[in-house]
PDB file of C-alpha atoms in Angstrom:
ATOM      1  CA  MET A   9       0.000   0.000   0.000  1.00  0.00           C
ATOM      2  CA  LYS A  10       1.654   3.186  -1.227  1.00  0.00           C
ATOM      3  CA  LEU A  11       0.024   5.382   1.442  1.00  0.00           C
ATOM      4  CA  TRP A  12       1.686   3.438   4.269  1.00  0.00           C
ATOM      5  CA  TYR A  13       5.151   4.311   2.923  1.00  0.00           C
ATOM      6  CA  GLY A  14       4.190   7.828   1.843  1.00  0.00           C
ATOM      7  CA  PRO A  15       4.896  11.057   3.703  1.00  0.00           C
ATOM      8  CA  PRO A  16       3.902  10.828   7.369  1.00  0.00           C
ATOM      9  CA  ALA A  17       1.848  14.025   7.147  1.00  0.00           C
ATOM     10  CA  LEU A  18      -0.299  12.601   4.344  1.00  0.00           C
ATOM     11  CA  ARG A  19      -0.783   9.325   6.187  1.00  0.00           C
ATOM     12  CA  LEU A  20      -1.771  11.218   9.330  1.00  0.00           C
ATOM     13  CA  PHE A  21      -4.212  13.435   7.418  1.00  0.00           C
ATOM     14  CA  VAL A  22      -5.897  10.495   5.679  1.00  0.00           C
ATOM     15  CA  GLY A  23      -5.985   8.562   8.967  1.00  0.00           C
ATOM     16  CA  ILE A  24      -7.678  11.440  10.781  1.00  0.00           C
ATOM     17  CA  CYS A  25     -10.223  11.786   7.948  1.00  0.00           C
ATOM     18  CA  PHE A  26     -11.019   8.073   8.208  1.00  0.00           C
ATOM     19  CA  LEU A  27     -11.285   8.355  12.002  1.00  0.00           C
ATOM     20  CA  VAL A  28     -13.718  11.271  11.830  1.00  0.00           C
ATOM     21  CA  PHE A  29     -15.829   9.733   9.045  1.00  0.00           C
ATOM     22  CA  GLY A  30     -15.941   6.349  10.782  1.00  0.00           C
ATOM     23  CA  ALA A  31     -16.787   7.843  14.187  1.00  0.00           C
ATOM     24  CA  ILE A  32     -19.624   9.988  12.815  1.00  0.00           C
ATOM     25  CA  GLY A  33     -21.060   7.039  10.890  1.00  0.00           C
ATOM     26  CA  MET A  34     -20.841   4.767  13.937  1.00  0.00           C
ATOM     27  CA  LEU A  35     -22.589   7.320  16.167  1.00  0.00           C
ATOM     28  CA  VAL A  36     -25.416   7.901  13.702  1.00  0.00           C
ATOM     29  CA  LEU A  37     -25.940   4.179  13.178  1.00  0.00           C
ATOM     30  CA  MET A  38     -25.844   3.406  16.895  1.00  0.00           C
ATOM     31  CA  ALA A  39     -28.789   5.799  17.266  1.00  0.00           C
ATOM     32  CA  SER A  40     -30.773   3.810  14.686  1.00  0.00           C
ATOM     33  CA  PHE A  41     -29.578   0.403  15.896  1.00  0.00           C
ATOM     34  CA  VAL A  42     -31.645   0.428  19.101  1.00  0.00           C
ATOM     35  CA  PRO A  43     -35.053   1.034  17.427  1.00  0.00           C
ATOM     36  CA  ALA A  44     -34.255  -1.550  14.725  1.00  0.00           C
ATOM     37  CA  TRP A  45     -33.313  -4.082  17.422  1.00  0.00           C
ATOM     38  CA  GLN A  46     -36.522  -3.415  19.351  1.00  0.00           C
ATOM     39  CA  ALA A  47     -38.673  -3.714  16.231  1.00  0.00           C
ATOM     40  CA  THR A  48     -37.039  -6.990  15.197  1.00  0.00           C
ATOM     41  CA  HIS A  49     -37.472  -8.480  18.677  1.00  0.00           C
ATOM     42  CA  GLY A  50     -41.111  -7.454  19.204  1.00  0.00           C
ATOM     43  CA  GLY A  51     -40.684  -4.249  21.198  1.00  0.00           C
ATOM     44  CA  GLY A  52     -42.795  -1.115  20.994  1.00  0.00           C
ATOM     45  CA  ARG A  53     -46.508  -0.697  20.338  1.00  0.00           C
ATOM     46  CA  THR A  54     -48.406  -2.526  17.646  1.00  0.00           C
ATOM     47  CA  GLY A  55     -51.036  -0.846  15.537  1.00  0.00           C
ATOM     48  CA  THR A  56     -51.950   0.049  11.981  1.00  0.00           C
ATOM     49  CA  PHE A  57     -50.135   2.204   9.486  1.00  0.00           C
ATOM     50  CA  THR A  58     -52.200   3.985   6.825  1.00  0.00           C
ATOM     51  CA  LEU A  59     -50.320   4.923   3.659  1.00  0.00           C
ATOM     52  CA  THR A  60     -50.828   8.596   2.775  1.00  0.00           C
ATOM     53  CA  GLU A  61     -47.937   9.862   0.628  1.00  0.00           C
ATOM     54  CA  PHE A  62     -45.729   8.068  -1.900  1.00  0.00           C
ATOM     55  CA  GLU A  63     -42.011   8.866  -1.581  1.00  0.00           C
ATOM     56  CA  GLY A  64     -40.425   7.042  -4.550  1.00  0.00           C
ATOM     57  CA  CYS A  65     -38.826   3.699  -5.396  1.00  0.00           C
ATOM     58  CA  ASP A  66     -35.227   2.496  -5.294  1.00  0.00           C
ATOM     59  CA  ARG A  67     -33.207   1.550  -8.399  1.00  0.00           C
ATOM     60  CA  PHE A  68     -33.775  -2.217  -8.280  1.00  0.00           C
ATOM     61  CA  GLU A  69     -36.148  -4.158 -10.520  1.00  0.00           C
ATOM     62  CA  PRO A  70     -39.652  -5.102  -9.231  1.00  0.00           C
ATOM     63  CA  PRO A  71     -39.064  -8.374  -7.354  1.00  0.00           C
ATOM     64  CA  VAL A  72     -36.517  -6.658  -5.093  1.00  0.00           C
ATOM     65  CA  GLN A  73     -37.624  -3.046  -5.581  1.00  0.00           C
ATOM     66  CA  ARG A  74     -38.949  -1.188  -2.521  1.00  0.00           C
ATOM     67  CA  CYS A  75     -40.925   2.045  -2.517  1.00  0.00           C
ATOM     68  CA  GLY A  76     -40.937   4.532   0.325  1.00  0.00           C
ATOM     69  CA  TRP A  77     -44.132   5.698   1.997  1.00  0.00           C
ATOM     70  CA  PHE A  78     -45.223   8.232   4.557  1.00  0.00           C
ATOM     71  CA  GLY A  79     -48.356   7.706   6.573  1.00  0.00           C
ATOM     72  CA  ASP A  80     -50.192   7.794   9.859  1.00  0.00           C
ATOM     73  CA  PHE A  81     -49.776   5.304  12.697  1.00  0.00           C
ATOM     74  CA  VAL A  82     -52.466   4.495  15.267  1.00  0.00           C
ATOM     75  CA  SER A  83     -51.743   2.017  18.063  1.00  0.00           C
ATOM     76  CA  ASP A  84     -54.152  -0.841  18.740  1.00  0.00           C
ATOM     77  CA  ASP A  85     -55.379   0.756  21.969  1.00  0.00           C
ATOM     78  CA  GLY A  86     -55.642   4.218  20.363  1.00  0.00           C
ATOM     79  CA  ALA A  87     -53.319   5.809  22.930  1.00  0.00           C
ATOM     80  CA  GLU A  88     -50.588   6.622  20.424  1.00  0.00           C
ATOM     81  CA  VAL A  89     -51.301   8.490  17.217  1.00  0.00           C
ATOM     82  CA  ARG A  90     -48.457   9.636  14.975  1.00  0.00           C
ATOM     83  CA  SER A  91     -48.947  11.476  11.718  1.00  0.00           C
ATOM     84  CA  ARG A  92     -46.498  11.921   8.834  1.00  0.00           C
ATOM     85  CA  GLN A  93     -44.249   9.009   9.798  1.00  0.00           C
ATOM     86  CA  ARG A  94     -41.957   7.149   7.389  1.00  0.00           C
ATOM     87  CA  LEU A  95     -42.346   3.408   6.862  1.00  0.00           C
ATOM     88  CA  ALA A  96     -38.967   1.734   7.428  1.00  0.00           C
ATOM     89  CA  GLY A  97     -37.964  -0.706   4.707  1.00  0.00           C
ATOM     90  CA  GLY A  98     -40.611   0.339   2.209  1.00  0.00           C
ATOM     91  CA  LEU A  99     -43.162  -1.759   0.337  1.00  0.00           C
ATOM     92  CA  PRO A 100     -43.170  -3.568  -3.002  1.00  0.00           C
ATOM     93  CA  LYS A 101     -44.337  -1.521  -5.976  1.00  0.00           C
ATOM     94  CA  GLY A 102     -48.086  -1.449  -6.354  1.00  0.00           C
ATOM     95  CA  ALA A 103     -49.184  -0.223  -2.936  1.00  0.00           C
ATOM     96  CA  GLN A 104     -51.822   2.503  -2.998  1.00  0.00           C
ATOM     97  CA  ALA A 105     -52.537   5.483  -0.758  1.00  0.00           C
ATOM     98  CA  GLY A 106     -55.200   4.658   1.809  1.00  0.00           C
ATOM     99  CA  GLU A 107     -54.112   1.043   2.353  1.00  0.00           C
ATOM    100  CA  THR A 108     -53.452  -0.051   5.919  1.00  0.00           C
ATOM    101  CA  LEU A 109     -50.989  -2.616   7.206  1.00  0.00           C
ATOM    102  CA  PRO A 110     -49.989  -3.952  10.627  1.00  0.00           C
ATOM    103  CA  ALA A 111     -47.059  -2.004  12.031  1.00  0.00           C
ATOM    104  CA  ARG A 112     -44.962  -1.351  15.110  1.00  0.00           C
ATOM    105  CA  ALA A 113     -43.796   1.950  16.656  1.00  0.00           C
ATOM    106  CA  VAL A 114     -40.710   1.667  18.855  1.00  0.00           C
ATOM    107  CA  GLY A 115     -40.134   5.310  19.678  1.00  0.00           C
ATOM    108  CA  GLY A 116     -37.620   5.938  16.920  1.00  0.00           C
ATOM    109  CA  PRO A 117     -37.532   9.397  15.348  1.00  0.00           C
ATOM    110  CA  GLY A 118     -40.197   9.373  12.652  1.00  0.00           C
ATOM    111  CA  LEU A 119     -39.930   5.685  11.726  1.00  0.00           C
ATOM    112  CA  ILE A 120     -42.588   3.006  11.840  1.00  0.00           C
ATOM    113  CA  TYR A 121     -41.638  -0.633  11.239  1.00  0.00           C
ATOM    114  CA  GLN A 122     -43.758  -3.295   9.582  1.00  0.00           C
ATOM    115  CA  LEU A 123     -44.914  -5.970  12.007  1.00  0.00           C
ATOM    116  CA  ASP A 124     -42.948  -8.690  10.197  1.00  0.00           C
ATOM    117  CA  ASP A 125     -39.825  -6.592   9.460  1.00  0.00           C
ATOM    118  CA  THR A 126     -36.641  -8.586  10.012  1.00  0.00           C
ATOM    119  CA  LYS A 127     -34.358  -6.993   7.407  1.00  0.00           C
ATOM    120  CA  GLY A 128     -33.954  -3.579   9.032  1.00  0.00           C
ATOM    121  CA  LEU A 129     -31.655  -4.822  11.769  1.00  0.00           C
ATOM    122  CA  GLY A 130     -29.420  -6.741   9.364  1.00  0.00           C
ATOM    123  CA  GLN A 131     -28.953  -3.709   7.134  1.00  0.00           C
ATOM    124  CA  THR A 132     -28.163  -1.491  10.127  1.00  0.00           C
ATOM    125  CA  VAL A 133     -25.614  -3.999  11.432  1.00  0.00           C
ATOM    126  CA  SER A 134     -23.957  -4.216   8.001  1.00  0.00           C
ATOM    127  CA  PHE A 135     -23.518  -0.460   7.757  1.00  0.00           C
ATOM    128  CA  LEU A 136     -22.346  -0.284  11.376  1.00  0.00           C
ATOM    129  CA  ALA A 137     -19.695  -2.927  10.641  1.00  0.00           C
ATOM    130  CA  GLY A 138     -18.578  -0.984   7.564  1.00  0.00           C
ATOM    131  CA  PHE A 139     -18.122   2.246   9.496  1.00  0.00           C
ATOM    132  CA  THR A 140     -16.293   0.358  12.243  1.00  0.00           C
ATOM    133  CA  VAL A 141     -13.833  -0.968   9.652  1.00  0.00           C
ATOM    134  CA  ILE A 142     -13.313   2.580   8.334  1.00  0.00           C
ATOM    135  CA  PHE A 143     -12.634   3.753  11.899  1.00  0.00           C
ATOM    136  CA  VAL A 144     -10.095   0.963  12.509  1.00  0.00           C
ATOM    137  CA  VAL A 145      -8.327   1.742   9.210  1.00  0.00           C
ATOM    138  CA  GLY A 146      -8.111   5.350  10.408  1.00  0.00           C
ATOM    139  CA  LEU A 147      -6.515   4.167  13.633  1.00  0.00           C
ATOM    140  CA  VAL A 148      -3.957   2.088  11.769  1.00  0.00           C
ATOM    141  CA  LEU A 149      -3.091   4.933   9.391  1.00  0.00           C
ATOM    142  CA  SER A 150      -2.827   7.661  12.032  1.00  0.00           C
ATOM    143  CA  ARG A 151      -1.054   5.450  14.611  1.00  0.00           C
ATOM    144  CA  PRO A 152      -2.040   7.447  17.722  1.00  0.00           C
ATOM    145  CA  TRP A 153       0.023   5.128  19.954  1.00  0.00           C
ATOM    146  CA  ARG A 154       3.180   6.624  18.387  1.00  0.00           C
ATOM    147  CA  PHE A 155       2.244  10.241  19.084  1.00  0.00           C
ATOM    148  CA  ARG A 156       3.922  10.333  22.505  1.00  0.00           C
ATOM    149  CA  ALA A 157       7.203   8.979  21.096  1.00  0.00           C
ATOM    150  CA  TRP A 158       7.033  11.545  18.306  1.00  0.00           C
ATOM    151  CA  LEU A 159       6.612  14.353  20.857  1.00  0.00           C
ATOM    152  CA  ARG A 160       9.618  13.097  22.824  1.00  0.00           C
ATOM    153  CA  SER A 161      11.778  12.980  19.704  1.00  0.00           C
ATOM    154  CA  ARG A 162      10.739  16.527  18.809  1.00  0.00           C
ATOM    155  CA  SER A 163      11.577  17.877  22.264  1.00  0.00           C
ATOM    156  CA  SER A 164      15.035  16.246  22.370  1.00  0.00           C
ATOM    157  CA  ARG A 165      16.190  17.855  19.107  1.00  0.00           C
ATOM    158  CA  PRO A 166      18.456  20.886  19.315  1.00  0.00           C
ATOM    159  CA  VAL A 167      16.801  24.189  18.528  1.00  0.00           C
ATOM    160  CA  ARG A 168      17.902  25.782  15.250  1.00  0.00           C
ATOM    161  CA  ALA A 169      18.901  29.399  15.393  1.00  0.00           C
TER     162      ALA A 169
END
């Protein structure tokens, strides 16, 4: 790897960029990991989700293609009503506004999960693992464990006049 043998300043800069990018990604995904975990393992309140606004479809072809929807959630006991929520994971193409489906609210920010959603957690874990790898690569490139030795070597050098 050319970067490893390159100038130390470049390696340090790239390592710090990887550290920052990986840390931000890990923090954001940790915030979405907990609701996805709860939804996959039956947490939260069950109810119905009524489709109100179509958001668009992803780039895949129809067997795999998912379309995003916004809608209104009402819990089974009627105690929790949330409007303009996003359906996590989307639906296959062909859903219409006004349709209802069983759903689960776990307290996440603006997300409602389908009652049988099991893919949301796996996707979150995959992205979390990816950002963790980026963070570790940043650690290896920046080598923070050598910073103290570098400071000592700088302080022991004679001062140029």
